[in-house]
Amino acid sequence: MNWISKRIQNLSESETLAMSKKSRELKAQGHKVINLSIGEPDFNTPEFIKEAGKEAIDQNFTHYPPVSGYPELREAISQKLKRDNDLDFPPDQIVVSAGAKHSIANVILALVDPGDEVLIPVPYWVSYKELVKLAEGKPVFIQAPIEQDFKITAQQLEAAITPRTKLMIYSSPCNPSGSVYTNEELKAIAAVLKKYPRVHVISDEIYEHINFTGKHYSLASFPEIRDQVIVINGVSKGFSMTGWRLGYMAATKSIVQACDKLQGQVTSGICTISQRASIAALLADPAKSEDLINMQRAFLKRRDLVLDLLGQIPDITVNKPAGAFYVFPDVSAYFGKSFGSGKIENSTELCDYLLNEVHVALVAGSAFGNNNCIRLSYATSEDLLIEAIERIQKALENLK
Ligand code: PMP
Ligand code: GLU
């Protein structure tokens, strides 16, 4: 007898986290694994943020916080949204959660009824589809192949909208492709959304600070659709704070109140120490923060290195990501090839082959809805990236 609810039985494990788990297990067995599967900056949290966390303990910020977050933190987020994005969201239109993933889960559960259609451009971040399934919504995919730089067009969006469409979820800069929507592309998408005021959009901007185009644009900056947009962001990526688990959303009051109610029953609010540290992070102007600028420089250098090295491997097609810290090469030319007694038919089998044969952990494109590709996270040192891609090249050359 399986006691586990159908809801959880139907939920897939996060494939990004699963691949990292596999790579940790191989490491524990003594193999020299290079883990390019997890999307996590390899830098430590900047000192001034850690100091704020330590002070929070000494100052006894150790009691239950308000469910939506300390007012000072929501004020800091409100100022950040104005300073960096020219968005006006007062503190009572902001909810702080345990990571952007938690914020996204709250919003999906707050908006999606069983049977509601949720538009998800492909490739998508792994958790979107599963969270929609958890809410008993119906994911509807819009294909954005490599030829479109993995971005959907406004026409594709309009063609996908039906009377059941409730929500769209996308990220820019995008995980897994690194693609960034231009302001013109967002404007065209906003023009479509304006015609369908009941359709809301989760604009996942967690990679805002890792953007090589020089400027981040938010879909919420178009006033005509502002009330339809839920902005998601957090401190994990831009400030190297993945373990502090702090993210936030900004939206209309009714959506914020719904998320506050849900969160009040599920978590009673977010870790107080992380909240105080995040105030320090968010009050720092990113344009002047040396820590942030150095991280951004390192990521850009690594992106160019990875593109250069991958470009030397035959039969791999790769776009030039304008942000985040991923590349999403098309490796389908290697499908149908064999090694020993095995044959590679898809992206999962190719990733398993690379992990088992040369101990490089990547994530199969199928986890993100595109089976022709694999995702490589370059959030690691240049030396390791060089060694990893050498290993990948050798392994691919060995396929017959
Ligand atoms: N959105 C995207 C696109 C991501 O890649 C991630 C990965 N961390 C998240 C949201 C969640 O971030 P966190 O929960 O660490 O804030
Ligand atoms: N977002 C990161 C990734 O895609 C971290 C893992 C996760 O949260 O799923 O790898």
mmCIF file of C-alpha atoms and ligand atoms in Angstrom, residues 14 16-17 37-40 101 125-127 175 207 237 245 326 363 368 375, ligand 2:
data_model
loop_
_atom_site.group_PDB
_atom_site.id
_atom_site.type_symbol
_atom_site.label_atom_id
_atom_site.label_comp_id
_atom_site.label_asym_id
_atom_site.label_seq_id
_atom_site.Cartn_x
_atom_site.Cartn_y
_atom_site.Cartn_z
ATOM 1 C CA SER A 14 14.156 18.318 -9.082
ATOM 2 C CA THR A 16 19.124 19.811 -11.077
ATOM 3 C CA LEU A 17 19.299 18.759 -7.442
ATOM 4 C CA SER A 37 25.236 20.668 -12.856
ATOM 5 C CA ILE A 38 24.181 22.981 -10.069
ATOM 6 C CA GLY A 39 23.313 26.615 -10.663
ATOM 7 C CA GLU A 40 25.170 28.077 -7.726
ATOM 8 C CA LYS A 101 11.687 29.053 -5.469
ATOM 9 C CA TRP A 125 13.535 26.184 -15.312
ATOM 10 C CA VAL A 126 12.838 22.700 -13.885
ATOM 11 C CA SER A 127 10.572 23.692 -11.017
ATOM 12 C CA ASN A 175 17.850 29.421 -16.742
ATOM 13 C CA TYR A 207 19.670 36.440 -12.570
ATOM 14 C CA LYS A 237 22.549 34.411 -7.337
ATOM 15 C CA ARG A 245 17.378 30.911 1.435
ATOM 16 C CA TYR A 326 24.706 28.644 -18.087
ATOM 17 C CA VAL A 363 21.966 18.432 -16.544
ATOM 18 C CA PHE A 368 14.152 21.896 -19.072
ATOM 19 C CA ARG A 375 23.013 22.478 -19.559
HETATM 20 N N1 GLU B 2 18.453 27.002 -9.655
HETATM 21 C C1 GLU B 2 19.630 26.205 -9.590
HETATM 22 C C2 GLU B 2 19.695 25.297 -10.779
HETATM 23 O O1 GLU B 2 18.884 25.383 -11.654
HETATM 24 C C3 GLU B 2 19.734 25.506 -8.266
HETATM 25 C C4 GLU B 2 19.053 24.182 -8.134
HETATM 26 C C5 GLU B 2 17.593 24.287 -7.909
HETATM 27 O O2 GLU B 2 17.189 25.127 -7.094
HETATM 28 O O3 GLU B 2 16.872 23.546 -8.565
HETATM 29 O O4 GLU B 2 20.570 24.490 -10.854
#
